[in-house]
């Protein structure tokens, strides 16, 4: 595949903060398309998928917007599946992280893929374990077959990933029950302590080694995995995150693997940002993941 397809998903229903629906525009204004075509890719941007506007969904609020999120994830799934079938590498521009239920489902429709999930959080809550009820904190659990059946069964019935297909990097903020669930799951997660002690290069190489049973890699990049001092434009900040340099190194090592086939860029909230800095950094990280190098 030498074509990249950009897919906007202005979904903000998985959490409470307004503004994350503006993420796709922020990435476009930061020059994502031009940056990738400058690397030699054919890039097409299919615009934004249809997402219901929160302001007209009053009655769904009690249900945490579950019906609408399910519907959007179905649409994202089909867009991801079509992109892969047509030989494109999709980049899903969020939107909040609940979108990944559709994107990762869609790109694994025909063939399995491994996933590197960069995040401060585990997104491993179920409706029972979640203290907030926000569905963006349940996305990974749904992909592994747990939680709302409406989300587990998006696109095709059941889990979309095996425990061994997924690696979390950047963890530092887990809810009490979520922490227990994650430990019991057997999912490999690298915490900030791991990164501090061992360095990002060692962790990136080890993570890719653990995922070597798959020939295709999806990166799910939640910008809150980075340090909020560097990327202030996110809704659920946690201090002490991945530095810009560490994130660049991770993306460059991912590029070296030659396995990257699809990506999510989620949780950018331009309203909370300084002059679109977060989207600009996201564009640079995406370029590195797709092969940009300094020299
Ligand atoms: N763990 C928290 C929750 O479930 C935060 C999730 C943040 C996801 N970006 O609400």
XYZ file of C-alpha atoms and ligand atoms in Angstrom:
305
model
C 0.000 0.000 0.000
C 1.312 3.408 -0.888
C -1.886 5.345 -0.377
C -3.030 6.942 2.854
C -6.702 7.720 3.411
C -7.531 10.339 6.032
C -10.894 9.783 7.706
C -12.321 12.442 10.032
C -14.386 11.242 12.985
C -15.665 14.281 14.919
C -16.999 12.162 17.772
C -17.222 13.842 21.178
C -19.901 11.699 22.838
C -17.543 9.362 24.685
C -16.657 12.009 27.276
C -17.971 15.248 28.727
C -15.610 18.003 27.641
C -16.673 19.988 24.576
C -14.198 20.532 21.746
C -12.724 17.140 20.879
C -15.051 17.033 17.853
C -12.814 19.738 16.359
C -9.801 17.409 16.243
C -10.041 16.505 12.540
C -10.023 20.184 11.542
C -7.080 20.909 13.833
C -5.064 18.111 12.193
C -5.957 19.374 8.713
C -4.964 22.957 9.587
C -1.702 21.646 11.030
C -0.923 20.240 7.576
C -1.266 16.487 8.010
C -2.061 15.831 4.358
C 0.828 17.877 2.961
C 3.272 16.434 5.484
C 2.416 12.876 4.409
C 2.381 13.613 0.678
C 5.813 15.195 1.164
C 7.000 11.764 2.256
C 5.931 10.310 -1.087
C 2.517 8.921 -0.195
C -0.590 9.415 -2.247
C -2.936 10.980 0.296
C -6.672 11.318 0.049
C -8.902 12.937 2.628
C -12.477 11.669 2.507
C -13.698 14.359 4.911
C -15.604 13.734 8.099
C -17.949 10.835 8.762
C -21.435 11.745 9.978
C -21.604 12.140 13.757
C -24.728 13.290 15.613
C -24.369 16.606 17.377
C -24.530 16.365 21.153
C -26.786 19.406 21.446
C -29.673 17.595 19.758
C -29.234 14.313 21.645
C -30.569 15.473 24.987
C -32.583 12.334 25.690
C -29.635 10.045 25.040
C -27.533 11.644 27.716
C -28.774 9.230 30.383
C -27.604 6.329 28.248
C -24.174 7.983 27.904
C -24.876 8.335 24.189
C -24.453 4.586 23.743
C -26.808 4.303 20.703
C -25.086 7.159 18.881
C -21.571 5.976 19.710
C -22.481 2.507 18.497
C -23.823 3.939 15.238
C -20.744 6.103 14.678
C -18.455 3.147 15.404
C -20.349 1.072 12.805
C -19.704 3.822 10.252
C -16.038 4.048 11.252
C -15.752 0.259 11.014
C -17.071 0.224 7.446
C -14.804 3.120 6.454
C -11.790 1.303 7.897
C -12.704 -1.991 6.270
C -13.196 -0.312 2.859
C -9.898 1.559 3.104
C -7.980 -1.663 3.760
C -9.869 -3.577 1.054
C -9.088 -0.815 -1.444
C -5.391 -0.860 -0.565
C -5.220 2.304 1.523
C -3.665 2.823 4.928
C -6.348 4.629 6.940
C -5.598 7.398 9.426
C -8.608 8.000 11.667
C -8.688 11.555 12.956
C -10.693 11.763 16.185
C -12.644 12.591 18.035
C -12.481 10.834 21.365
C -10.999 7.391 21.876
C -14.325 5.521 21.749
C -13.897 5.830 17.971
C -11.201 3.126 18.127
C -13.878 0.476 18.667
C -14.831 1.087 15.044
C -11.419 1.803 13.558
C -9.597 -1.187 15.024
C -12.594 -3.403 14.313
C -12.618 -2.277 10.691
C -8.912 -2.697 9.984
C -8.990 -6.219 11.461
C -12.054 -7.276 9.472
C -10.099 -9.357 6.961
C -6.785 -9.950 8.704
C -5.710 -9.587 12.320
C -3.426 -6.755 13.380
C -1.325 -5.894 16.401
C -2.016 -2.636 18.223
C 0.268 -0.227 20.077
C -2.031 1.939 22.219
C -0.312 5.101 23.480
C -2.312 6.500 26.399
C -2.116 7.776 29.973
C -5.172 5.632 30.675
C -6.044 1.982 30.214
C -9.432 2.618 28.597
C -10.159 -0.754 30.165
C -13.286 0.047 32.152
C -16.584 -1.759 31.807
C -19.890 -0.036 32.555
C -19.575 -1.598 36.032
C -16.003 -0.584 36.805
C -16.182 2.925 35.322
C -16.471 5.723 37.894
C -17.371 8.272 35.171
C -19.589 6.248 32.839
C -17.698 7.802 29.921
C -17.426 5.384 27.040
C -14.003 6.614 25.881
C -12.669 4.955 29.058
C -14.149 1.605 27.916
C -12.845 1.383 24.346
C -10.086 -1.161 24.814
C -12.246 -3.395 27.007
C -14.900 -3.443 24.276
C -12.294 -4.427 21.670
C -11.373 -7.382 23.876
C -15.002 -8.456 24.155
C -16.012 -6.904 27.484
C -18.672 -4.374 28.414
C -21.687 -3.159 26.451
C -22.618 -5.846 23.867
C -23.655 -2.997 21.531
C -19.986 -1.965 21.413
C -18.422 -5.432 21.562
C -20.440 -6.448 18.496
C -19.760 -3.417 16.300
C -19.050 -4.545 12.737
C -18.827 -8.240 13.545
C -19.697 -10.192 16.659
C -17.246 -10.515 19.518
C -13.718 -9.478 20.432
C -11.587 -7.809 17.778
C -8.221 -8.384 19.459
C -6.489 -11.122 21.430
C -4.799 -10.146 24.673
C -1.426 -10.814 23.034
C -2.191 -8.418 20.141
C -2.232 -5.270 22.240
C 0.443 -3.273 24.073
C -0.217 -0.148 26.111
C 2.483 2.519 26.439
C 2.410 5.574 28.717
C 0.119 4.346 31.504
C -0.094 6.494 34.621
C -3.739 6.981 35.585
C -5.989 3.969 36.205
C -9.226 3.735 38.157
C -9.034 1.284 41.093
C -11.134 -1.468 39.540
C -9.726 -0.823 36.105
C -6.250 -1.418 37.503
C -7.284 -4.809 38.868
C -8.985 -5.713 35.625
C -5.929 -4.770 33.595
C -3.614 -6.783 35.826
C -5.906 -9.813 35.633
C -6.249 -9.535 31.840
C -2.638 -10.365 31.023
C -2.391 -7.347 28.708
C 1.140 -5.964 28.541
C 1.245 -2.339 29.609
C 4.322 -0.142 29.922
C 3.870 2.473 32.640
C 5.695 5.775 32.965
C 7.908 4.090 35.517
C 8.953 1.520 32.915
C 9.754 4.315 30.472
C 11.687 6.275 33.121
C 13.710 3.273 34.232
C 14.386 1.553 30.945
C 14.098 4.256 28.310
C 11.702 4.440 25.387
C 14.025 2.727 22.896
C 14.200 -0.482 24.932
C 10.451 -0.467 25.425
C 9.673 0.202 21.769
C 11.884 -2.663 20.625
C 10.502 -5.026 23.256
C 6.914 -4.085 22.362
C 7.488 -4.777 18.670
C 9.099 -8.090 19.581
C 6.033 -9.079 21.591
C 3.813 -8.239 18.618
C 5.963 -10.084 16.070
C 3.307 -12.796 15.591
C 1.357 -10.254 13.507
C 2.379 -8.810 10.161
C 0.325 -5.619 10.407
C 0.437 -2.916 13.054
C -2.121 -0.294 14.066
C -1.061 2.617 16.291
C -3.768 4.163 18.453
C -2.293 7.487 19.551
C -4.146 9.236 22.361
C -2.435 12.597 22.760
C -3.037 12.485 26.519
C -0.294 9.842 26.604
C 2.141 12.711 26.128
C 2.988 15.184 28.864
C 0.338 17.916 29.106
C 3.105 20.512 29.458
C 3.963 19.719 25.837
C 0.476 18.953 24.484
C -2.048 21.017 26.455
C -4.904 20.459 24.007
C -6.449 17.322 25.528
C -9.459 16.876 27.800
C -8.270 14.282 30.310
C -4.776 15.372 31.262
C -2.477 13.414 33.543
C 0.855 14.928 34.594
C 4.180 13.209 34.072
C 3.673 11.853 30.574
C 5.726 10.816 27.575
C 7.964 13.637 26.340
C 7.932 14.837 22.767
C 11.357 13.274 22.193
C 10.292 9.928 23.653
C 7.184 9.914 21.477
C 9.252 10.744 18.403
C 11.645 7.906 19.180
C 8.753 5.463 19.589
C 7.266 6.514 16.255
C 10.615 6.303 14.447
C 11.231 2.796 15.786
C 7.697 1.835 14.718
C 8.459 3.185 11.233
C 11.646 1.082 11.067
C 9.553 -2.057 11.619
C 7.798 -1.481 8.291
C 4.604 -2.929 9.778
C 2.474 0.176 10.296
C -0.752 -0.038 8.269
C -3.232 2.213 10.104
C -3.458 4.772 12.871
C -5.833 6.634 15.178
C -5.059 10.177 16.337
C -7.488 10.908 19.158
C -8.489 13.200 22.008
C -7.116 16.447 20.558
C -9.201 19.307 21.965
C -8.314 22.531 20.109
C -10.429 24.659 22.470
C -8.088 23.774 25.336
C -4.953 24.126 23.220
C -2.398 26.885 22.633
C -2.376 27.926 18.966
C -2.969 24.373 17.697
C 0.260 23.119 19.217
C -1.153 19.692 20.064
C -2.285 18.973 16.515
C 1.041 20.216 15.143
C 2.889 17.786 17.390
C 0.471 15.020 16.388
C 1.253 15.721 12.725
C 4.992 15.448 13.388
C 4.539 12.171 15.277
C 2.365 10.750 12.512
C 4.939 11.737 9.898
C 7.629 9.943 11.905
C 5.476 6.835 12.222
C 5.074 6.849 8.440
C 8.785 7.152 7.822
C 9.956 10.749 8.184
C 13.500 10.827 9.535
C 15.693 13.730 10.582
C 18.622 12.917 8.299
N -10.416 6.158 33.367
C -11.204 7.333 33.220
C -12.641 6.982 32.873
O -12.963 5.850 32.651
C -10.606 8.265 32.185
C -10.600 7.740 30.800
C -9.928 8.690 29.875
C -9.937 8.207 28.475
N -9.264 9.101 27.556
O -13.466 7.838 32.817
